[in-house]
């Protein structure tokens, strides 16, 4: 069987083999190629030592030289070339005590997590499949290489990787692998929160994001974080039509929990601040009943950046398809008749088209104007500006300097 390999990868493998070393594409790229999916990146495994690799290529970066990885640059794209490796004994379920290089491809494949991730390929040799990865790919199965209990004890992150690959590929987790997950789940406590977050984010951004519930079903949630464990996940609704962007998928997942708890989960998992702040802003509006009223809609728009508001509409649209009930309770339903996302989208387009002011930046009066008008520097300026914005949100036609300054004169 022949796999289409990018030219640069072919060249790297050729250069190494011409100099007497072995070299193969390995891991995720082989898996994805066999599945007909576009590989995210191409990793190469070789019998050459990192120093030998460095000697053969003009531009290299010492990415993780102690662990055997050198990045070879070809046309501004980096390819990770890693020396065949046996991971030493794992000290604490987190880090291998030591990394040993080996000259045997088989040993390198042995250290990899799942059969579908433990295949190598070169045009010369074809597919090297020692553990039945091809068959598991055909059957749609995630199965550990070797004894699952040992493998999860070595590195508990593999527990979440199994769930993540299952969600990305639509695969089942094989029985003994699954029971081992349930047994070793408490070891996740020792795994760094960043690594956990990366896997959960990949799961949520997959084509089966609702499988985040596996983390609960398989008993892993208490060891992810307390706040995560306590989330109400009974009505998880993350339609896969949602863009696979982390803030959108996480926001959809966290919509049924309080804003405080949502932020706690993200902080626990060391999510970056920009994403936290985006989700924090969107959160209260995802299920909020918004009427088909332009003033009200402008008010919502004024709470966030324009692109964030677009994300909000995308989220609400998806929730409608997932048949999430918007108004919290009957009473609200009577007072407020929430508009459909499609209606809100149309109204927002009209608001933008008309150039209505929806943020302080677009207000016809600035702080400077108020100072020039004689107002003293200080709190009053900010309060006046917000008061004017609030007024203009309901009276967009009055966003004109003279009119607003007159209002200031009358009111303040
Ligand atoms: P992705 O599409 O997310 O990049 P991938 O399979 O390439 O998937 P990586 O995290 O990039 O995943 O890892 C590359 C390869 O390294 C894997 O295919 C697997 O062979 C091996 N690997 C990665 N993490 C582990 C781990 N925790 N334990 C064992 N092997 C691992
Ligand atoms: Mg990869």
Coordinates of C-alpha atoms and ligand atoms in Angstrom, one line a residue:
X1 CA 0.0 0.0 0.0
X2 CA 1.3 3.4 -0.9
X3 CA 0.5 6.6 1.0
X4 CA 0.8 10.1 -0.5
X5 CA 3.6 11.7 1.5
X6 CA 4.5 15.4 1.1
X7 CA 7.6 16.0 -0.9
X8 CA 9.5 17.5 2.0
X9 CA 8.9 14.4 4.1
X10 CA 10.0 12.2 1.3
X11 CA 13.2 14.2 1.0
X12 CA 13.9 14.0 4.7
X13 CA 13.4 10.2 4.7
X14 CA 15.5 9.9 1.6
X15 CA 18.4 12.0 3.0
X16 CA 18.4 9.9 6.2
X17 CA 18.3 6.5 4.4
X18 CA 20.9 7.5 1.9
X19 CA 23.3 8.0 4.8
X20 CA 22.6 4.6 6.1
X21 CA 19.9 5.4 8.7
X22 CA 16.4 4.1 8.9
X23 CA 13.6 6.6 8.7
X24 CA 9.8 6.5 8.6
X25 CA 6.7 8.7 8.8
X26 CA 5.1 7.7 12.1
X27 CA 2.1 8.0 14.3
X28 CA -0.9 10.4 13.6
X29 CA 0.1 11.1 10.0
X30 CA 0.1 7.4 9.0
X31 CA -3.2 6.9 10.9
X32 CA -4.9 9.9 9.2
X33 CA -3.5 9.0 5.7
X34 CA -5.0 5.5 6.0
X35 CA -8.3 7.0 7.0
X36 CA -8.3 9.5 4.1
X37 CA -8.1 12.4 6.5
X38 CA -5.6 15.2 6.0
X39 CA -2.8 14.8 8.5
X40 CA -2.3 17.8 10.8
X41 CA 1.5 17.3 10.8
X42 CA 4.0 14.8 9.7
X43 CA 6.3 13.3 12.3
X44 CA 9.4 11.3 11.3
X45 CA 11.1 8.6 13.4
X46 CA 14.7 7.6 12.7
X47 CA 17.6 5.4 13.9
X48 CA 19.9 8.5 13.6
X49 CA 20.8 10.3 16.8
X50 CA 19.7 13.9 17.1
X51 CA 23.3 15.1 16.4
X52 CA 23.4 12.9 13.3
X53 CA 20.1 14.4 12.1
X54 CA 21.5 17.9 12.7
X55 CA 24.6 17.2 10.6
X56 CA 22.5 16.2 7.6
X57 CA 20.1 19.2 7.3
X58 CA 20.8 22.8 6.8
X59 CA 18.1 24.3 8.9
X60 CA 17.2 22.6 12.2
X61 CA 15.8 23.6 15.5
X62 CA 16.6 21.8 18.8
X63 CA 13.0 21.3 19.7
X64 CA 13.5 18.7 22.4
X65 CA 16.9 17.4 21.8
X66 CA 17.2 15.6 25.1
X67 CA 14.1 13.6 24.2
X68 CA 15.5 13.0 20.7
X69 CA 13.5 15.5 18.7
X70 CA 15.0 17.9 16.2
X71 CA 12.8 20.0 13.9
X72 CA 14.0 20.0 10.3
X73 CA 12.8 23.1 8.4
X74 CA 11.9 22.7 4.7
X75 CA 10.3 25.7 2.9
X76 CA 9.5 27.3 6.2
X77 CA 7.6 24.3 7.4
X78 CA 8.9 22.3 10.4
X79 CA 9.0 18.5 10.5
X80 CA 9.8 16.8 13.8
X81 CA 12.4 14.1 13.4
X82 CA 12.7 12.0 16.5
X83 CA 15.3 9.3 17.3
X84 CA 13.9 5.8 18.0
X85 CA 13.2 5.9 21.7
X86 CA 12.3 3.7 24.6
X87 CA 10.6 5.6 27.4
X88 CA 12.2 4.6 30.6
X89 CA 10.2 3.7 33.7
X90 CA 7.6 6.3 34.5
X91 CA 8.4 8.0 37.8
X92 CA 5.0 9.5 38.8
X93 CA 2.6 8.8 36.0
X94 CA 3.8 12.0 34.4
X95 CA 7.3 12.0 33.2
X96 CA 9.5 9.1 32.1
X97 CA 12.5 9.0 34.5
X98 CA 14.7 8.7 31.5
X99 CA 14.6 8.5 27.8
X100 CA 16.8 5.9 26.1
X101 CA 17.5 5.8 22.4
X102 CA 17.4 2.5 20.6
X103 CA 18.2 1.2 17.1
X104 CA 15.1 -0.9 16.9
X105 CA 12.0 0.6 15.3
X106 CA 9.9 -2.0 17.0
X107 CA 10.8 -0.7 20.4
X108 CA 9.9 2.8 19.4
X109 CA 6.5 1.7 18.2
X110 CA 6.0 -0.2 21.5
X111 CA 6.1 3.0 23.6
X112 CA 3.2 4.6 21.6
X113 CA -0.2 4.7 23.1
X114 CA -2.8 3.1 20.7
X115 CA -2.4 0.5 17.9
X116 CA -3.8 3.1 15.4
X117 CA -1.0 5.5 16.5
X118 CA 1.8 2.9 16.4
X119 CA 2.3 2.5 12.7
X120 CA 5.2 3.6 10.6
X121 CA 5.5 4.1 6.9
X122 CA 8.1 4.6 4.1
X123 CA 7.7 4.1 0.4
X124 CA 10.6 1.6 0.6
X125 CA 9.2 -0.6 3.3
X126 CA 5.4 0.2 3.1
X127 CA 3.4 0.1 6.3
X128 CA 5.0 -1.3 9.5
X129 CA 2.1 -2.5 11.6
X130 CA 3.2 -4.7 14.4
X131 CA 0.1 -4.4 16.7
X132 CA -2.8 -4.7 14.3
X133 CA -3.3 -0.9 13.8
X134 CA -4.7 -1.3 10.3
X135 CA -7.3 -3.8 11.4
X136 CA -8.3 -1.6 14.4
X137 CA -8.6 1.3 11.9
X138 CA -10.9 -0.8 9.8
X139 CA -13.0 -1.9 12.8
X140 CA -13.0 1.5 14.3
X141 CA -11.4 0.6 17.6
X142 CA -9.1 2.4 20.1
X143 CA -6.9 -0.2 21.7
X144 CA -3.8 0.2 23.8
X145 CA -0.5 -1.1 22.6
X146 CA 0.4 -3.8 25.3
X147 CA -1.3 -4.1 28.7
X148 CA -3.8 -1.2 29.1
X149 CA -3.4 -1.1 32.9
X150 CA 0.3 -0.7 32.6
X151 CA 0.0 1.8 29.8
X152 CA -2.4 4.0 31.7
X153 CA -0.3 3.7 34.9
X154 CA 2.7 5.0 32.9
X155 CA 0.9 8.0 31.7
X156 CA -2.7 8.7 32.8
X157 CA -3.1 11.4 30.1
X158 CA -3.7 8.5 27.7
X159 CA -7.1 8.0 29.4
X160 CA -8.3 11.3 27.9
X161 CA -6.4 10.7 24.7
X162 CA -8.5 7.5 24.2
X163 CA -11.7 9.5 24.7
X164 CA -10.5 12.2 22.4
X165 CA -9.5 9.9 19.6
X166 CA -12.9 8.1 20.0
X167 CA -14.7 11.4 19.6
X168 CA -12.5 12.6 16.7
X169 CA -12.7 9.4 14.7
X170 CA -16.1 8.1 15.8
X171 CA -14.4 4.9 17.2
X172 CA -15.3 2.6 20.1
X173 CA -12.9 2.1 23.0
X174 CA -12.0 -1.6 23.2
X175 CA -13.3 -3.5 26.2
X176 CA -10.1 -4.1 28.2
X177 CA -8.8 -0.6 27.4
X178 CA -12.1 0.8 28.7
X179 CA -12.1 -1.1 32.0
X180 CA -8.5 -0.1 32.5
X181 CA -9.5 3.5 32.0
X182 CA -12.1 3.2 34.7
X183 CA -9.6 1.6 37.1
X184 CA -6.7 4.0 36.5
X185 CA -8.8 7.2 36.2
X186 CA -7.8 8.5 39.7
X187 CA -4.2 8.8 38.3
X188 CA -5.3 11.7 36.2
X189 CA -4.9 13.8 39.3
X190 CA -1.2 13.7 38.7
X191 CA -1.4 14.9 35.2
X192 CA -0.8 18.6 34.5
X193 CA -4.0 20.6 34.0
X194 CA -2.6 22.1 30.7
X195 CA -2.2 18.7 29.1
X196 CA -5.7 17.8 30.3
X197 CA -7.2 20.9 28.9
X198 CA -5.5 20.3 25.5
X199 CA -7.1 16.9 25.2
X200 CA -10.6 18.1 26.4
X201 CA -10.4 21.0 23.9
X202 CA -9.6 18.6 21.1
X203 CA -12.5 16.4 22.2
X204 CA -14.9 19.4 22.3
X205 CA -13.6 20.5 18.8
X206 CA -14.1 17.1 17.3
X207 CA -17.1 15.9 15.2
X208 CA -18.6 14.2 18.4
X209 CA -18.3 16.9 21.0
X210 CA -21.2 15.4 23.0
X211 CA -18.8 12.6 23.9
X212 CA -17.4 14.9 26.6
X213 CA -20.0 13.0 28.7
X214 CA -17.7 10.0 28.4
X215 CA -15.4 11.8 30.8
X216 CA -18.2 11.6 33.4
X217 CA -19.5 8.2 32.4
X218 CA -16.0 6.6 32.7
X219 CA -15.4 8.1 36.2
X220 CA -12.6 10.5 35.1
X221 CA -14.4 13.8 35.8
X222 CA -13.5 14.1 39.6
X223 CA -9.8 14.0 38.7
X224 CA -10.1 16.6 36.0
X225 CA -11.2 19.3 38.5
X226 CA -13.8 19.7 41.2
X227 CA -15.7 22.4 39.3
X228 CA -15.6 20.3 36.1
X229 CA -17.0 17.4 38.0
X230 CA -19.8 19.5 39.4
X231 CA -21.0 20.8 36.1
X232 CA -24.6 20.0 35.1
X233 CA -23.9 17.8 32.1
X234 CA -27.4 16.3 31.9
X235 CA -28.4 18.4 29.0
X236 CA -25.2 18.7 27.1
X237 CA -26.0 20.2 23.7
X238 CA -23.0 20.9 21.5
X239 CA -24.2 20.5 17.9
X240 CA -21.3 19.5 15.7
X241 CA -22.4 22.2 13.2
X242 CA -20.9 24.7 15.6
X243 CA -17.5 26.0 14.4
X244 CA -14.7 24.0 15.8
X245 CA -13.3 26.9 17.7
X246 CA -12.4 26.4 21.4
X247 CA -14.2 29.4 22.8
X248 CA -17.4 28.4 21.0
X249 CA -17.3 24.7 21.9
X250 CA -16.4 25.4 25.5
X251 CA -19.1 28.1 25.8
X252 CA -21.7 25.6 24.5
X253 CA -20.5 23.0 26.9
X254 CA -20.6 25.3 29.9
X255 CA -23.9 27.1 29.1
X256 CA -26.0 25.3 31.7
X257 CA -23.7 26.0 34.6
X258 CA -23.3 29.4 36.4
X259 CA -20.9 31.9 35.0
X260 CA -18.8 31.7 38.1
X261 CA -18.5 27.9 37.8
X262 CA -17.8 28.1 34.1
X263 CA -14.9 30.5 34.7
X264 CA -13.7 28.3 37.6
X265 CA -13.5 25.3 35.3
X266 CA -11.6 27.2 32.7
X267 CA -9.2 28.6 35.3
X268 CA -8.7 25.2 36.9
X269 CA -7.6 23.9 33.5
X270 CA -5.3 26.8 32.9
X271 CA -7.2 28.0 29.8
X272 CA -5.6 31.2 28.3
X273 CA -7.0 34.5 29.5
X274 CA -8.2 35.7 26.1
X275 CA -10.4 32.6 25.7
X276 CA -11.7 32.8 29.3
X277 CA -12.7 36.4 28.8
X278 CA -14.5 35.7 25.6
X279 CA -16.5 32.8 27.1
X280 CA -17.2 34.9 30.2
X281 CA -18.7 37.6 28.1
X282 CA -20.8 35.3 25.9
X283 CA -22.0 33.0 28.7
X284 CA -24.9 35.0 30.2
X285 CA -26.3 35.7 26.8
X286 CA -26.4 32.2 25.3
X287 CA -29.7 31.3 26.9
X288 CA -31.0 34.8 27.7
X289 CA -34.4 35.6 26.2
X290 CA -33.8 38.5 23.8
X291 CA -36.9 40.1 22.3
X292 CA -37.3 41.2 18.7
X293 CA -36.6 44.7 19.7
X294 CA -33.8 46.8 18.2
X295 CA -33.1 48.9 21.3
X296 CA -32.8 45.7 23.3
X297 CA -30.6 44.1 20.7
X298 CA -28.3 47.2 20.5
X299 CA -28.0 46.9 24.2
X300 CA -26.8 43.3 23.9
X301 CA -24.4 44.3 21.1
X302 CA -23.0 47.1 23.3
X303 CA -21.8 44.4 25.8
X304 CA -19.3 42.8 23.4
X305 CA -17.0 43.1 20.4
X306 CA -18.8 42.7 17.1
X307 CA -17.2 39.3 16.3
X308 CA -18.2 38.0 19.7
X309 CA -21.8 39.0 19.0
X310 CA -21.6 37.0 15.8
X311 CA -20.4 34.1 17.8
X312 CA -23.3 34.6 20.1
X313 CA -25.8 34.3 17.2
X314 CA -24.0 31.2 15.9
X315 CA -24.3 29.7 19.4
X316 CA -28.0 30.6 19.7
X317 CA -28.8 29.3 16.3
X318 CA -27.1 26.0 17.1
X319 CA -28.9 25.7 20.4
X320 CA -32.3 26.2 18.6
X321 CA -31.5 23.3 16.4
X322 CA -30.6 21.4 19.5
X323 CA -34.0 22.4 20.9
X324 CA -32.6 24.1 24.0
X325 CA -35.4 26.0 25.8
X326 CA -34.4 29.7 26.0
X327 CA -36.7 31.4 28.5
X328 CA -35.9 30.1 31.9
X329 CA -39.3 29.2 33.2
X330 CA -42.9 29.9 32.3
X331 CA -43.2 33.4 33.8
X332 CA -40.4 34.8 31.7
X333 CA -42.0 33.1 28.7
X334 CA -45.1 35.2 29.3
X335 CA -43.4 38.5 29.8
X336 CA -40.7 38.1 27.2
X337 CA -41.2 36.4 23.9
X338 CA -37.7 35.5 22.8
X339 CA -36.9 36.1 19.1
X340 CA -35.3 33.3 17.0
X341 CA -31.6 33.6 16.2
X342 CA -32.5 34.2 12.5
X343 CA -34.6 37.2 13.4
X344 CA -31.9 38.6 15.6
X345 CA -29.4 38.1 12.9
X346 CA -31.5 40.1 10.4
X347 CA -32.1 42.9 12.9
X348 CA -28.4 43.0 13.7
X349 CA -27.6 43.3 10.0
X350 CA -30.0 46.3 9.8
X351 CA -28.5 47.9 12.9
X352 CA -25.1 47.7 11.4
X353 CA -26.2 48.8 8.0
X354 CA -27.8 51.9 9.5
X355 CA -24.5 52.6 11.3
X356 CA -26.3 52.8 14.7
X357 CA -24.0 53.4 17.6
X358 CA -23.6 50.3 19.8
X359 CA -20.4 51.1 21.6
X360 CA -18.6 54.1 23.3
X361 CA -16.2 54.3 20.5
X362 CA -19.0 55.2 18.1
X363 CA -20.7 57.7 20.4
X364 CA -20.7 61.2 18.8
X365 CA -19.4 62.7 22.1
X366 CA -16.1 61.8 23.6
X367 CA -14.5 62.5 27.0
X368 CA -12.5 65.3 25.4
X369 CA -15.7 66.9 24.3
X370 CA -17.1 66.8 27.8
X371 CA -13.9 68.4 29.2
X372 CA -14.1 71.1 26.6
X373 CA -17.7 71.6 27.6
X374 CA -16.5 72.4 31.1
X375 CA -16.9 69.1 32.9
X376 CA -14.3 68.3 35.5
X377 CA -12.0 65.4 34.9
X378 CA -13.0 62.3 37.0
X379 CA -15.7 59.8 37.6
X380 CA -18.5 62.1 36.2
X381 CA -17.1 61.9 32.7
X382 CA -17.3 58.1 32.5
X383 CA -20.7 58.1 34.0
X384 CA -22.0 60.7 31.6
X385 CA -20.6 58.8 28.6
X386 CA -22.3 55.6 29.7
X387 CA -25.5 57.5 30.3
X388 CA -25.3 58.9 26.8
X389 CA -24.6 55.5 25.3
X390 CA -27.5 54.1 27.1
X391 CA -29.7 56.9 25.7
X392 CA -28.4 56.5 22.1
X393 CA -29.0 52.7 22.2
X394 CA -32.7 53.5 22.3
X395 CA -32.5 56.7 20.2
X396 CA -29.9 55.9 17.5
X397 CA -31.0 58.9 15.4
X398 CA -29.9 61.2 18.2
X399 CA -26.2 60.2 18.1
X400 CA -25.0 63.7 17.1
X401 CA -22.7 65.9 19.0
X402 CA -24.8 68.9 19.4
X403 CA -27.9 67.0 20.4
X404 CA -26.1 65.0 23.0
X405 CA -24.3 68.0 24.5
X406 CA -27.7 69.7 24.8
X407 CA -28.9 66.6 26.6
X408 CA -25.9 66.9 29.0
X409 CA -26.7 70.5 29.6
X410 CA -30.3 69.7 30.4
X411 CA -29.6 66.7 32.6
X412 CA -26.3 67.0 34.3
Ligands
LIG1 P1 -3.0 14.8 16.5 O1 -3.8 14.7 15.3 O2 -3.7 15.3 17.6 O3 -1.7 15.5 16.3 P2 -1.3 12.6 16.9 O4 -1.6 11.1 17.0 O5 -0.3 13.0 16.0 O6 -2.7 13.3 16.8 P3 0.4 13.7 18.9 O7 0.0 14.1 20.3 O8 0.8 14.7 17.9 O9 -0.9 12.9 18.4 O10 1.5 12.6 19.1 C1 2.2 12.0 18.0 C2 2.4 10.5 18.3 O11 3.2 10.3 19.4 C3 1.1 9.7 18.5 O12 0.5 9.3 17.3 C4 1.6 8.6 19.3 O13 2.2 7.6 18.5 C5 2.7 9.2 20.2 N1 2.2 9.8 21.5 C6 1.8 11.0 21.7 N2 1.4 11.1 23.0 C7 1.6 10.0 23.6 C8 1.4 9.4 24.9 N3 1.0 10.2 25.9 N4 1.7 8.1 25.1 C9 2.2 7.4 24.2 N5 2.4 7.8 22.9 C10 2.1 9.0 22.6
LIG2 MG1 0.4 15.1 15.8

